Amino acid sequence: NFVFFSITEFNGSTFENEVNFENTYFYNLANFIENTTFKAKANFKDVIFCRNAVFSNAVFYGESIFALSVFKDQVDFQNAEFLGNSNFAKCEFIMPCDFFAARFHKCYPVLLNTTFHEKITLSAMQNTTEITFWPDPKNCQQNPDEAKYSCEVLREQMEAQGLHEQAHFFFRREMHFARKTGSFWQAIPNWFFYFLSDYGYSILRPVLGLLSCWITGALIYFGTTKLTFGGSMGLSVSNLLQITGLQRVYWSDFIECLPWGLKFLGGAQTLLAIPLLFLLLLGLRNRFRL
């Protein structure tokens, strides 16, 4: 309940134990920069920041609570580290907020009913060789429903700013957590969507799927018919690309003489090619914004 009328600086400070700023008013600049460290719980619940709030390079080892707080001016969490839970539920960011290169190690920030009036800057990527800015979905220590909601909010913010690459980053994580929250039957198509295309982002996966169908079919035709290997490859690709009309032009008479098993194989190739081609086009669209 303290009121800070002048500029407040905790630059480089280390809070060894829990620190409580609940219901505090910062009427002027609030600085928590130069590696300010919170080694236990940091409670900034229901705080009013009237001027800039700067937490760049701050490190939160324990739980950090900013729920119900109002940031009336710009807020900077650039390069901050959140090693525990971070709660921004029902926060109001009236001016732009900067989370560039902020690292969330174990949990996604809680953003329940959080209001963003201006743009939010994020490092929406996962650099597995150097720095991971967001928790690995497979090892995220958080309730899947809560993590899914946070990713959904961040995706919407990125879409509103026209940042499609960043938006799809959070969409993929949102879909991952959706797979964990639904029933077994709901998770099956979600899992196939991930496995075949990384939720519409991968180009390589559907290409490998099409190549597998093409080569497998060609080898079967080569071993069970009198076709040459080149002819078997041509028949197989015509089954995959039936929409082009190749099958009707070059192979209609030959297919009529095939046994039912090989006809069934051709139909299966056509059916498998439809979703794989769709996922390939979807990956190209999402990657290059076509």
Short mmCIF file of C-alpha atoms in Angstrom, two decimals:
data_model
loop_
_atom_site.label_atom_id
_atom_site.label_comp_id
_atom_site.label_asym_id
_atom_site.label_seq_id
_atom_site.Cartn_x
_atom_site.Cartn_y
_atom_site.Cartn_z
CA ASN A 1 0.00 0.00 0.00
CA PHE A 2 2.99 2.32 -0.33
CA VAL A 3 2.97 5.38 -2.60
CA PHE A 4 6.12 6.30 -4.53
CA PHE A 5 5.82 9.90 -5.71
CA SER A 6 9.30 10.30 -7.22
CA ILE A 7 11.42 8.12 -9.47
CA THR A 8 11.94 4.71 -7.90
CA GLU A 9 15.06 2.71 -8.64
CA PHE A 10 15.86 -0.82 -7.48
CA ASN A 11 18.53 -1.26 -10.13
CA GLY A 12 20.72 -4.31 -9.52
CA SER A 13 18.98 -5.19 -6.27
CA THR A 14 18.60 -8.75 -5.02
CA PHE A 15 15.49 -9.71 -3.06
CA GLU A 16 16.54 -12.84 -1.17
CA ASN A 17 13.07 -13.51 0.29
CA GLU A 18 9.49 -12.86 -0.73
CA VAL A 19 8.77 -9.21 -1.58
CA ASN A 20 5.29 -7.70 -1.52
CA PHE A 21 4.37 -4.56 -3.51
CA GLU A 22 0.63 -5.27 -3.48
CA ASN A 23 -1.62 -2.17 -3.89
CA THR A 24 1.41 0.05 -4.42
CA TYR A 25 1.28 3.27 -6.48
CA PHE A 26 4.22 4.29 -8.63
CA TYR A 27 3.46 7.86 -9.72
CA ASN A 28 6.79 8.21 -11.50
CA LEU A 29 9.30 6.01 -13.31
CA ALA A 30 9.78 2.57 -11.70
CA ASN A 31 13.13 0.97 -12.51
CA PHE A 32 13.94 -2.69 -11.76
CA ILE A 33 16.78 -3.05 -14.25
CA GLU A 34 20.46 -4.08 -14.36
CA ASN A 35 19.80 -7.68 -13.36
CA THR A 36 17.45 -7.00 -10.48
CA THR A 37 16.86 -10.45 -9.00
CA PHE A 38 13.81 -11.83 -7.21
CA LYS A 39 14.90 -15.11 -5.62
CA ALA A 40 11.48 -15.84 -4.09
CA LYS A 41 7.91 -14.78 -4.75
CA ALA A 42 7.49 -11.28 -6.21
CA ASN A 43 4.02 -9.88 -5.61
CA PHE A 44 3.05 -6.86 -7.74
CA LYS A 45 -0.67 -7.56 -7.52
CA ASP A 46 -3.07 -4.63 -8.04
CA VAL A 47 -0.23 -2.15 -8.60
CA ILE A 48 -0.68 1.12 -10.52
CA PHE A 49 2.27 2.15 -12.70
CA CYS A 50 1.52 5.73 -13.81
CA ARG A 51 4.79 6.15 -15.73
CA ASN A 52 7.19 3.73 -17.37
CA ALA A 53 7.78 0.42 -15.62
CA VAL A 54 11.14 -1.10 -16.56
CA PHE A 55 11.99 -4.72 -15.68
CA SER A 56 14.54 -5.30 -18.45
CA ASN A 57 17.09 -8.00 -17.55
CA ALA A 58 15.25 -8.74 -14.30
CA VAL A 59 15.28 -12.35 -13.11
CA PHE A 60 12.27 -13.91 -11.37
CA TYR A 61 13.28 -17.21 -9.76
CA GLY A 62 10.00 -17.70 -7.91
CA GLU A 63 6.41 -16.89 -8.71
CA SER A 64 5.82 -13.42 -10.16
CA ILE A 65 2.35 -11.94 -9.75
CA PHE A 66 1.22 -8.87 -11.70
CA ALA A 67 -2.50 -9.73 -11.64
CA LEU A 68 -4.95 -6.80 -11.64
CA SER A 69 -2.13 -4.31 -12.19
CA VAL A 70 -2.49 -1.32 -14.52
CA PHE A 71 0.39 -0.11 -16.69
CA LYS A 72 -0.59 3.39 -17.81
CA ASP A 73 2.63 4.02 -19.68
CA GLN A 74 5.08 1.82 -21.54
CA VAL A 75 6.31 -1.31 -19.80
CA ASP A 76 9.59 -3.05 -20.56
CA PHE A 77 10.32 -6.70 -19.73
CA GLN A 78 13.02 -6.96 -22.39
CA ASN A 79 15.48 -9.81 -21.69
CA ALA A 80 13.71 -10.62 -18.42
CA GLU A 81 13.75 -14.22 -17.19
CA PHE A 82 10.79 -16.00 -15.59
CA LEU A 83 11.93 -19.26 -14.04
CA GLY A 84 8.67 -19.79 -12.11
CA ASN A 85 4.99 -19.05 -12.71
CA SER A 86 4.14 -15.60 -14.07
CA ASN A 87 0.64 -14.23 -13.59
CA PHE A 88 -0.62 -11.26 -15.63
CA ALA A 89 -4.32 -12.09 -15.24
CA LYS A 90 -6.69 -9.11 -15.54
CA CYS A 91 -3.76 -6.76 -16.17
CA GLU A 92 -4.32 -3.69 -18.30
CA PHE A 93 -1.58 -2.53 -20.65
CA ILE A 94 -2.69 0.90 -21.83
CA MET A 95 0.52 1.65 -23.75
CA PRO A 96 2.83 -0.70 -25.73
CA CYS A 97 4.57 -3.43 -23.78
CA ASP A 98 7.91 -4.96 -24.67
CA PHE A 99 8.65 -8.62 -23.94
CA PHE A 100 11.38 -8.88 -26.58
CA ALA A 101 13.81 -11.71 -25.73
CA ALA A 102 11.98 -12.36 -22.44
CA ARG A 103 12.41 -16.00 -21.44
CA PHE A 104 9.69 -18.10 -19.85
CA HIS A 105 11.39 -21.29 -18.72
CA LYS A 106 8.67 -23.52 -17.26
CA CYS A 107 5.26 -21.92 -17.83
CA TYR A 108 3.51 -19.60 -20.22
CA PRO A 109 2.33 -16.34 -18.63
CA VAL A 110 -1.23 -16.42 -17.29
CA LEU A 111 -3.20 -13.95 -19.44
CA LEU A 112 -6.77 -14.54 -18.27
CA ASN A 113 -8.84 -11.45 -19.19
CA THR A 114 -5.67 -9.43 -19.78
CA THR A 115 -6.24 -6.27 -21.83
CA PHE A 116 -3.77 -5.01 -24.43
CA HIS A 117 -4.67 -1.60 -25.84
CA GLU A 118 -1.51 -1.19 -27.93
CA LYS A 119 1.05 -3.47 -29.57
CA ILE A 120 3.01 -6.12 -27.70
CA THR A 121 6.52 -7.08 -28.78
CA LEU A 122 7.56 -10.72 -28.38
CA SER A 123 10.35 -13.02 -29.45
CA ALA A 124 8.06 -15.66 -30.93
CA MET A 125 10.62 -18.27 -31.79
CA GLN A 126 12.38 -21.22 -30.27
CA ASN A 127 16.11 -21.30 -30.86
CA THR A 128 16.98 -24.79 -29.68
CA THR A 129 20.71 -24.31 -30.24
CA GLU A 130 21.10 -21.22 -28.07
CA ILE A 131 18.11 -19.67 -26.28
CA THR A 132 14.62 -20.99 -25.74
CA PHE A 133 12.26 -18.07 -25.17
CA TRP A 134 9.18 -20.19 -24.49
CA PRO A 135 8.65 -23.51 -22.71
CA ASP A 136 8.95 -26.65 -24.77
CA PRO A 137 5.33 -27.84 -25.09
CA LYS A 138 6.39 -31.41 -24.34
CA ASN A 139 7.97 -30.42 -21.01
CA CYS A 140 5.74 -27.50 -20.02
CA GLN A 141 4.94 -27.64 -16.29
CA GLN A 142 1.51 -26.04 -16.56
CA ASN A 143 -2.14 -26.92 -16.79
CA PRO A 144 -2.83 -27.53 -20.52
CA ASP A 145 -6.05 -25.48 -20.48
CA GLU A 146 -4.24 -22.51 -18.95
CA ALA A 147 -1.30 -22.79 -21.36
CA LYS A 148 -3.67 -23.16 -24.34
CA TYR A 149 -5.56 -20.01 -23.36
CA SER A 150 -2.32 -18.00 -23.02
CA CYS A 151 -1.11 -19.15 -26.45
CA GLU A 152 -4.50 -18.26 -27.91
CA VAL A 153 -4.30 -14.72 -26.50
CA LEU A 154 -0.76 -14.23 -27.79
CA ARG A 155 -1.74 -15.61 -31.22
CA GLU A 156 -4.62 -13.13 -31.44
CA GLN A 157 -2.31 -10.26 -30.54
CA MET A 158 0.19 -11.25 -33.21
CA GLU A 159 -2.57 -11.61 -35.82
CA ALA A 160 -3.95 -8.17 -34.91
CA GLN A 161 -0.49 -6.72 -35.59
CA GLY A 162 -0.14 -8.59 -38.88
CA LEU A 163 2.76 -10.70 -37.60
CA HIS A 164 1.81 -13.98 -39.25
CA GLU A 165 5.00 -15.91 -38.51
CA GLN A 166 4.75 -15.15 -34.79
CA ALA A 167 1.01 -15.85 -34.83
CA HIS A 168 1.56 -19.31 -36.31
CA PHE A 169 4.23 -20.00 -33.67
CA PHE A 170 1.62 -19.62 -30.93
CA PHE A 171 -1.02 -21.37 -33.04
CA ARG A 172 1.16 -24.50 -33.13
CA ARG A 173 1.52 -24.44 -29.36
CA GLU A 174 -2.18 -23.77 -28.92
CA MET A 175 -2.97 -26.86 -31.00
CA HIS A 176 -0.49 -28.92 -29.00
CA PHE A 177 -2.23 -28.10 -25.72
CA ALA A 178 -5.65 -28.59 -27.35
CA ARG A 179 -4.54 -32.15 -28.08
CA LYS A 180 -4.03 -32.67 -24.35
CA THR A 181 -7.31 -31.14 -23.23
CA GLY A 182 -9.73 -32.93 -25.57
CA SER A 183 -10.94 -36.51 -25.55
CA PHE A 184 -9.02 -39.38 -27.13
CA TRP A 185 -11.13 -39.24 -30.29
CA GLN A 186 -10.73 -35.47 -30.57
CA ALA A 187 -6.98 -35.84 -30.22
CA ILE A 188 -6.62 -38.29 -33.14
CA PRO A 189 -7.13 -35.79 -36.03
CA ASN A 190 -5.11 -33.22 -34.08
CA TRP A 191 -2.23 -35.69 -33.80
CA PHE A 192 -2.35 -36.50 -37.53
CA PHE A 193 -2.38 -32.76 -38.30
CA TYR A 194 0.81 -32.42 -36.24
CA PHE A 195 2.51 -35.57 -37.54
CA LEU A 196 1.88 -34.87 -41.23
CA SER A 197 2.51 -31.12 -41.32
CA ASP A 198 3.44 -29.65 -37.91
CA TYR A 199 0.01 -27.99 -37.84
CA GLY A 200 0.25 -26.64 -41.37
CA TYR A 201 3.75 -25.17 -41.05
CA SER A 202 6.04 -27.88 -42.39
CA ILE A 203 6.69 -28.27 -46.10
CA LEU A 204 9.05 -31.23 -45.76
CA ARG A 205 6.63 -33.57 -43.96
CA PRO A 206 3.88 -33.64 -46.62
CA VAL A 207 6.54 -33.85 -49.36
CA LEU A 208 8.04 -36.91 -47.65
CA GLY A 209 4.54 -38.39 -47.34
CA LEU A 210 3.90 -37.93 -51.06
CA LEU A 211 7.31 -39.37 -51.97
CA SER A 212 6.65 -42.40 -49.76
CA CYS A 213 3.28 -43.05 -51.42
CA TRP A 214 4.81 -42.57 -54.86
CA ILE A 215 7.83 -44.86 -54.39
CA THR A 216 5.94 -47.53 -52.45
CA GLY A 217 3.26 -47.76 -55.12
CA ALA A 218 5.85 -47.82 -57.89
CA LEU A 219 7.75 -50.69 -56.27
CA ILE A 220 4.55 -52.72 -55.90
CA TYR A 221 3.56 -52.14 -59.53
CA PHE A 222 7.10 -52.97 -60.68
CA GLY A 223 7.08 -56.26 -58.78
CA THR A 224 3.56 -57.41 -59.72
CA THR A 225 3.10 -56.21 -63.33
CA LYS A 226 5.09 -56.26 -66.58
CA LEU A 227 5.74 -52.54 -66.41
CA THR A 228 9.28 -51.21 -66.50
CA PHE A 229 10.49 -49.30 -63.46
CA GLY A 230 9.94 -46.02 -65.30
CA GLY A 231 6.43 -47.09 -66.26
CA SER A 232 5.69 -48.12 -62.68
CA MET A 233 6.84 -44.70 -61.47
CA GLY A 234 4.61 -43.02 -64.07
CA LEU A 235 1.54 -45.07 -63.10
CA SER A 236 2.16 -44.37 -59.42
CA VAL A 237 2.47 -40.62 -59.90
CA SER A 238 -0.64 -40.55 -62.09
CA ASN A 239 -2.57 -42.10 -59.20
CA LEU A 240 -1.29 -39.42 -56.84
CA LEU A 241 -2.06 -36.60 -59.27
CA GLN A 242 -5.33 -37.89 -60.63
CA ILE A 243 -6.67 -34.34 -60.68
CA THR A 244 -4.27 -33.58 -63.57
CA GLY A 245 -5.95 -36.17 -65.83
CA LEU A 246 -2.74 -38.14 -66.45
CA GLN A 247 -4.40 -41.35 -65.37
CA ARG A 248 -7.26 -41.03 -67.87
CA VAL A 249 -5.00 -40.01 -70.77
CA TYR A 250 -2.20 -42.56 -70.45
CA TRP A 251 -3.29 -45.38 -68.14
CA SER A 252 -7.05 -45.90 -68.40
CA ASP A 253 -6.87 -49.06 -70.56
CA PHE A 254 -4.03 -50.54 -68.53
CA ILE A 255 -5.78 -49.93 -65.19
CA GLU A 256 -8.92 -51.70 -66.46
CA CYS A 257 -6.89 -54.92 -66.87
CA LEU A 258 -5.36 -54.80 -63.36
CA PRO A 259 -6.55 -57.14 -60.59
CA TRP A 260 -8.76 -55.63 -57.89
CA GLY A 261 -5.90 -55.43 -55.40
CA LEU A 262 -3.83 -53.14 -57.60
CA LYS A 263 -6.91 -51.07 -58.44
CA PHE A 264 -7.50 -50.70 -54.72
CA LEU A 265 -3.87 -49.60 -54.32
CA GLY A 266 -4.38 -46.88 -56.94
CA GLY A 267 -7.51 -45.64 -55.21
CA ALA A 268 -5.74 -45.60 -51.86
CA GLN A 269 -2.90 -43.55 -53.36
CA THR A 270 -5.40 -41.03 -54.71
CA LEU A 271 -7.17 -40.72 -51.36
CA LEU A 272 -3.90 -40.34 -49.43
CA ALA A 273 -2.60 -37.75 -51.88
CA ILE A 274 -5.57 -35.40 -51.35
CA PRO A 275 -4.80 -34.44 -47.70
CA LEU A 276 -1.03 -34.52 -48.32
CA LEU A 277 -1.32 -32.11 -51.27
CA PHE A 278 -3.60 -29.88 -49.23
CA LEU A 279 -1.12 -29.84 -46.32
CA LEU A 280 1.74 -29.10 -48.72
CA LEU A 281 -0.11 -26.10 -50.15
CA LEU A 282 -1.05 -25.01 -46.64
CA GLY A 283 2.60 -25.17 -45.57
CA LEU A 284 3.67 -23.11 -48.59
CA ARG A 285 0.97 -20.55 -47.86
CA ASN A 286 1.83 -20.24 -44.17
CA ARG A 287 5.57 -20.14 -44.77
CA PHE A 288 5.58 -17.60 -47.60
CA ARG A 289 2.25 -15.81 -46.92
CA LEU A 290 0.97 -16.62 -50.42
#
